One Martini backbone bead per residue (centre of mass of N, CA, C, O) as a GRO file, in nm:
protein
  251
    1MET     BB    1   4.136   5.497   9.583
    2VAL     BB    2   4.406   5.473   9.769
    3GLN     BB    3   4.778   5.384   9.779
    4THR     BB    4   5.052   5.313   9.975
    5GLY     BB    5   5.296   5.128   9.992
    6THR     BB    6   5.240   4.873   9.763
    7SER     BB    7   5.276   4.508   9.672
    8ASN     BB    8   5.103   4.344   9.447
    9VAL     BB    9   4.863   4.443   9.258
   10THR     BB   10   4.547   4.350   9.173
   11VAL     BB   11   4.355   4.543   8.910
   12LYS     BB   12   4.033   4.396   8.773
   13ASN     BB   13   3.771   4.406   8.617
   14SER     BB   14   3.620   4.665   8.668
   15LEU     BB   15   3.446   4.979   8.786
   16PHE     BB   16   3.486   5.349   8.744
   17GLU     BB   17   3.189   5.588   8.788
   18LEU     BB   18   3.041   5.887   8.786
   19THR     BB   19   2.779   5.901   8.753
   20SER     BB   20   2.743   6.245   8.860
   21PRO     BB   21   2.833   6.444   8.685
   22PRO     BB   22   3.106   6.588   8.877
   23ALA     BB   23   3.252   6.653   9.163
   24LEU     BB   24   3.274   6.785   9.440
   25ASN     BB   25   3.586   6.841   9.346
   26TYR     BB   26   3.905   6.777   9.219
   27TYR     BB   27   4.001   6.538   9.449
   28ILE     BB   28   3.998   6.283   9.226
   29GLY     BB   29   3.934   5.906   9.120
   30GLY     BB   30   4.043   5.616   9.118
   31ILE     BB   31   4.370   5.545   9.066
   32ASP     BB   32   4.574   5.589   9.387
   33ALA     BB   33   4.953   5.528   9.400
   34HIS     BB   34   5.193   5.543   9.619
   35ASN     BB   35   5.431   5.333   9.599
   36PRO     BB   36   5.393   5.141   9.376
   37ASP     BB   37   5.478   4.738   9.335
   38GLY     BB   38   5.342   4.568   9.037
   39TRP     BB   39   5.099   4.676   8.966
   40LEU     BB   40   4.822   4.560   8.804
   41ILE     BB   41   4.555   4.733   8.561
   42GLN     BB   42   4.268   4.584   8.445
   43ASN     BB   43   4.039   4.577   8.214
   44ASN     BB   44   3.911   4.860   8.297
   45VAL     BB   45   3.664   5.089   8.376
   46PHE     BB   46   3.687   5.483   8.333
   47ARG     BB   47   3.399   5.698   8.377
   48ASN     BB   48   3.345   6.100   8.454
   49ILE     BB   49   3.628   6.175   8.602
   50ARG     BB   50   3.608   6.534   8.749
   51SER     BB   51   3.639   6.855   8.786
   52PRO     BB   52   3.429   7.118   8.888
   53SER     BB   53   3.627   7.251   8.975
   54GLY     BB   54   3.985   7.525   9.018
   55SER     BB   55   4.066   7.224   8.839
   56VAL     BB   56   4.211   6.908   8.801
   57ALA     BB   57   4.186   6.597   8.837
   58GLU     BB   58   4.244   6.290   8.849
   59HIS     BB   59   4.374   6.028   8.732
   60ALA     BB   60   4.219   5.732   8.654
   61VAL     BB   61   4.548   5.674   8.669
   62HIS     BB   62   4.759   5.735   8.949
   63LEU     BB   63   5.123   5.642   8.980
   64TRP     BB   64   5.353   5.758   9.258
   65SER     BB   65   5.642   5.814   9.427
   66ASN     BB   66   5.855   5.547   9.309
   67THR     BB   67   6.151   5.517   9.518
   68ASP     BB   68   6.158   5.242   9.713
   69TYR     BB   69   6.065   5.113   9.410
   70THR     BB   70   6.218   4.908   9.144
   71GLY     BB   71   5.907   4.766   9.031
   72SER     BB   72   5.673   4.661   8.782
   73ASN     BB   73   5.433   4.839   8.578
   74ILE     BB   74   5.066   4.738   8.457
   75ILE     BB   75   4.878   4.908   8.265
   76GLU     BB   76   4.639   4.715   8.089
   77ARG     BB   77   4.297   4.750   7.893
   78ASN     BB   78   4.210   4.986   7.950
   79GLN     BB   79   3.883   5.226   7.937
   80ILE     BB   80   3.885   5.613   7.891
   81ILE     BB   81   3.577   5.826   7.915
   82ASP     BB   82   3.552   6.117   8.056
   83CYS     BB   83   3.839   6.220   8.165
   84ASP     BB   84   4.048   6.442   8.246
   85ARG     BB   85   4.243   6.242   8.310
   86GLY     BB   86   4.399   5.935   8.253
   87ILE     BB   87   4.703   5.866   8.268
   88GLY     BB   88   5.031   5.862   8.541
   89ILE     BB   89   5.350   5.942   8.563
   90TRP     BB   90   5.526   6.001   8.872
   91LYS     BB   91   5.775   5.987   9.014
   92ASN     BB   92   5.924   5.634   8.877
   93SER     BB   93   6.226   5.406   8.912
   94GLY     BB   94   6.079   5.245   8.762
   95VAL     BB   95   5.941   5.102   8.579
   96ALA     BB   96   5.618   5.152   8.307
   97THR     BB   97   5.378   5.009   8.164
   98ILE     BB   98   5.193   5.138   7.860
   99ARG     BB   99   4.902   4.922   7.745
  100ASN     BB  100   4.616   4.845   7.551
  101ASN     BB  101   4.465   5.144   7.574
  102MET     BB  102   4.139   5.307   7.531
  103ILE     BB  103   4.095   5.631   7.554
  104THR     BB  104   3.815   5.923   7.629
  105SER     BB  105   3.789   6.284   7.490
  106THR     BB  106   3.515   6.481   7.413
  107GLY     BB  107   3.530   6.797   7.563
  108LEU     BB  108   3.420   6.732   7.906
  109GLY     BB  109   3.379   7.035   8.145
  110ALA     BB  110   3.660   7.196   8.262
  111PHE     BB  111   3.883   6.997   8.270
  112PRO     BB  112   4.031   6.881   7.937
  113ASP     BB  113   4.271   6.668   7.856
  114VAL     BB  114   4.502   6.365   7.920
  115GLY     BB  115   4.553   6.109   7.856
  116ILE     BB  116   4.927   6.028   7.873
  117ASP     BB  117   5.104   6.101   8.170
  118VAL     BB  118   5.513   6.131   8.226
  119GLN     BB  119   5.641   6.254   8.532
  120ASP     BB  120   5.982   6.202   8.679
  121SER     BB  121   6.070   5.960   8.480
  122GLN     BB  122   6.213   5.567   8.446
  123GLY     BB  123   6.153   5.393   8.171
  124THR     BB  124   5.849   5.459   8.019
  125MET     BB  125   5.711   5.273   7.778
  126VAL     BB  126   5.484   5.309   7.565
  127TYR     BB  127   5.231   5.157   7.404
  128ASN     BB  128   4.921   5.068   7.153
  129ASN     BB  129   4.755   5.327   7.232
  130THR     BB  130   4.520   5.494   7.228
  131VAL     BB  131   4.363   5.800   7.217
  132TRP     BB  132   4.119   6.094   7.167
  133ILE     BB  133   4.059   6.378   7.109
  134ASP     BB  134   3.828   6.683   7.120
  135PRO     BB  135   3.979   6.899   6.881
  136THR     BB  136   3.831   7.158   6.963
  137ASN     BB  137   3.825   7.094   7.341
  138GLY     BB  138   4.054   6.972   7.377
  139TYR     BB  139   4.347   6.903   7.395
  140TYR     BB  140   4.664   6.957   7.240
  141ALA     BB  141   4.723   6.638   7.359
  142ALA     BB  142   4.712   6.316   7.375
  143ILE     BB  143   5.060   6.340   7.521
  144GLU     BB  144   5.315   6.390   7.786
  145ILE     BB  145   5.606   6.490   7.820
  146ARG     BB  146   5.785   6.544   8.079
  147ASP     BB  147   6.148   6.618   8.256
  148ALA     BB  148   6.466   6.539   8.198
  149THR     BB  149   6.467   6.336   8.384
  150THR     BB  150   6.310   6.154   8.201
  151THR     BB  151   6.279   5.862   8.018
  152ALA     BB  152   6.103   5.757   7.697
  153THR     BB  153   5.911   5.484   7.517
  154LEU     BB  154   5.708   5.540   7.219
  155THR     BB  155   5.490   5.329   7.030
  156ASN     BB  156   5.252   5.234   6.869
  157ASN     BB  157   5.083   5.405   6.829
  158LEU     BB  158   4.735   5.625   6.833
  159THR     BB  159   4.612   5.944   6.735
  160ASN     BB  160   4.491   6.256   6.671
  161LYS     BB  161   4.722   6.397   6.844
  162MET     BB  162   5.012   6.496   7.001
  163ILE     BB  163   5.271   6.497   7.157
  164GLY     BB  164   5.462   6.599   7.372
  165GLU     BB  165   5.761   6.809   7.474
  166ILE     BB  166   5.883   6.919   7.820
  167ASN     BB  167   6.127   7.017   7.971
  168GLY     BB  168   6.342   6.792   7.762
  169PRO     BB  169   6.294   6.520   7.749
  170THR     BB  170   6.388   6.132   7.662
  171VAL     BB  171   6.288   6.020   7.363
  172ASN     BB  172   6.137   5.723   7.201
  173LYS     BB  173   6.026   5.740   6.859
  174SER     BB  174   5.813   5.538   6.737
  175ASN     BB  175   5.516   5.406   6.525
  176ASN     BB  176   5.353   5.689   6.539
  177VAL     BB  177   5.008   5.794   6.463
  178THR     BB  178   4.859   6.139   6.483
  179ASP     BB  179   4.617   6.148   6.247
  180ALA     BB  180   4.357   6.082   6.341
  181GLN     BB  181   3.993   5.946   6.268
  182SER     BB  182   3.682   5.926   6.337
  183ALA     BB  183   3.642   5.723   6.115
  184TRP     BB  184   3.779   5.466   6.215
  185PHE     BB  185   3.605   5.441   6.481
  186ILE     BB  186   3.359   5.344   6.569
  187SER     BB  187   3.324   5.526   6.849
  188VAL     BB  188   3.390   5.789   6.978
  189ALA     BB  189   3.196   5.878   7.204
  190THR     BB  190   3.160   5.635   7.330
  191GLY     BB  191   3.518   5.433   7.323
  192ASP     BB  192   3.527   5.305   7.099
  193LEU     BB  193   3.881   5.221   6.956
  194HIS     BB  194   3.793   5.049   6.693
  195LEU     BB  195   3.881   4.972   6.403
  196ALA     BB  196   3.636   4.981   6.091
  197SER     BB  197   3.902   4.973   5.929
  198SER     BB  198   4.142   4.947   5.667
  199ILE     BB  199   4.387   5.050   5.724
  200ALA     BB  200   4.730   5.198   5.668
  201SER     BB  201   4.892   5.312   5.837
  202VAL     BB  202   4.814   5.092   6.084
  203VAL     BB  203   4.820   4.795   5.898
  204ASP     BB  204   5.112   4.652   6.015
  205GLN     BB  205   5.277   4.919   6.069
  206GLY     BB  206   5.471   4.818   6.328
  207VAL     BB  207   5.621   4.672   6.566
  208THR     BB  208   5.805   4.530   6.780
  209VAL     BB  209   5.759   4.370   7.096
  210SER     BB  210   5.846   4.376   7.380
  211GLY     BB  211   5.538   4.176   7.550
  212LEU     BB  212   5.402   4.218   7.293
  213THR     BB  213   5.094   4.011   7.204
  214ASN     BB  214   4.851   4.131   7.288
  215ASP     BB  215   4.516   4.343   7.303
  216PHE     BB  216   4.240   4.462   7.434
  217ASP     BB  217   4.138   4.175   7.385
  218GLY     BB  218   4.332   3.942   7.386
  219VAL     BB  219   4.425   3.909   7.103
  220THR     BB  220   4.662   3.741   6.923
  221ARG     BB  221   4.932   3.919   6.772
  222VAL     BB  222   5.020   3.869   6.443
  223GLY     BB  223   5.272   3.895   6.256
  224SER     BB  224   5.190   4.169   6.171
  225VAL     BB  225   5.181   4.534   6.386
  226ASP     BB  226   4.939   4.716   6.533
  227ILE     BB  227   4.837   4.986   6.579
  228GLY     BB  228   4.769   4.983   6.819
  229ALA     BB  229   4.517   4.879   7.044
  230ASP     BB  230   4.422   4.710   6.796
  231GLU     BB  231   4.378   4.382   6.594
  232TYR     BB  232   4.266   4.385   6.292
  233ILE     BB  233   3.931   4.251   6.228
  234ASN     BB  234   3.732   4.136   6.015
  235PRO     BB  235   3.459   4.036   6.059
  236SER     BB  236   3.370   3.840   5.792
  237GLN     BB  237   3.567   3.695   5.961
  238PRO     BB  238   3.655   3.474   6.113
  239GLY     BB  239   3.745   3.490   6.424
  240SER     BB  240   3.582   3.836   6.494
  241ILE     BB  241   3.588   3.831   6.747
  242TRP     BB  242   3.563   3.975   7.041
  243GLN     BB  243   3.825   3.840   7.283
  244GLY     BB  244   3.814   3.962   7.618
  245SER     BB  245   3.576   4.215   7.556
  246ILE     BB  246   3.460   4.467   7.797
  247PHE     BB  247   3.303   4.555   7.624
  248GLY     BB  248   2.931   4.543   7.740
  249SER     BB  249   2.988   4.508   8.058
  250PHE     BB  250   2.892   4.869   8.109
  251GLN     BB  251   2.676   5.022   7.900
   0.00000   0.00000   0.00000
């Protein structure tokens, strides 16, 4: 899906999948929007968008070259599994918000790359995402912020690899956990990054962020905020069903 110079677009509850990966060419992605303004990309699943050779594939979600608009774009509650790259914000003059996404790369394909990628962009907000990158065959970083022209705020993200900073960006980081273990999650293999148990360094350890009202499943966050996309609910307690979850819809 490629769009150029479009405003107020909503893409939600959709499946973007290569059923027989890899693609025929490296220039393949999920949502690729140039000069977007007012986009909402919500509750989608992206799976197996991978390059065959030559170069890394486009992102599952790539919003870029926004030089005409200063409006906001929101990417939230998406599940991205084994795509070369997850979410990319490039050359953006508006405010981009990336929140409550679950991104998993188990190292498949020739070009497993970064989960969240921000380049040459101002004011990007990246908070309460969960990113798992294969420890052996995956990229060196879960999140990467590039360029001296970039300003970004990273808060309450849960990853198993570092947050990379390249070429002098201005990054405000707080309450991110970058040493997650596979046992913390329901199933890394299937991309289910819900918390499997109450992790002391994660549960109730986040900070309040303006605009953060719910989690990956649309469940209201109450009390102290958990780090990552999932607000943990003990499965033995009433009301623990993942209301609004996209899990099961496309499995």
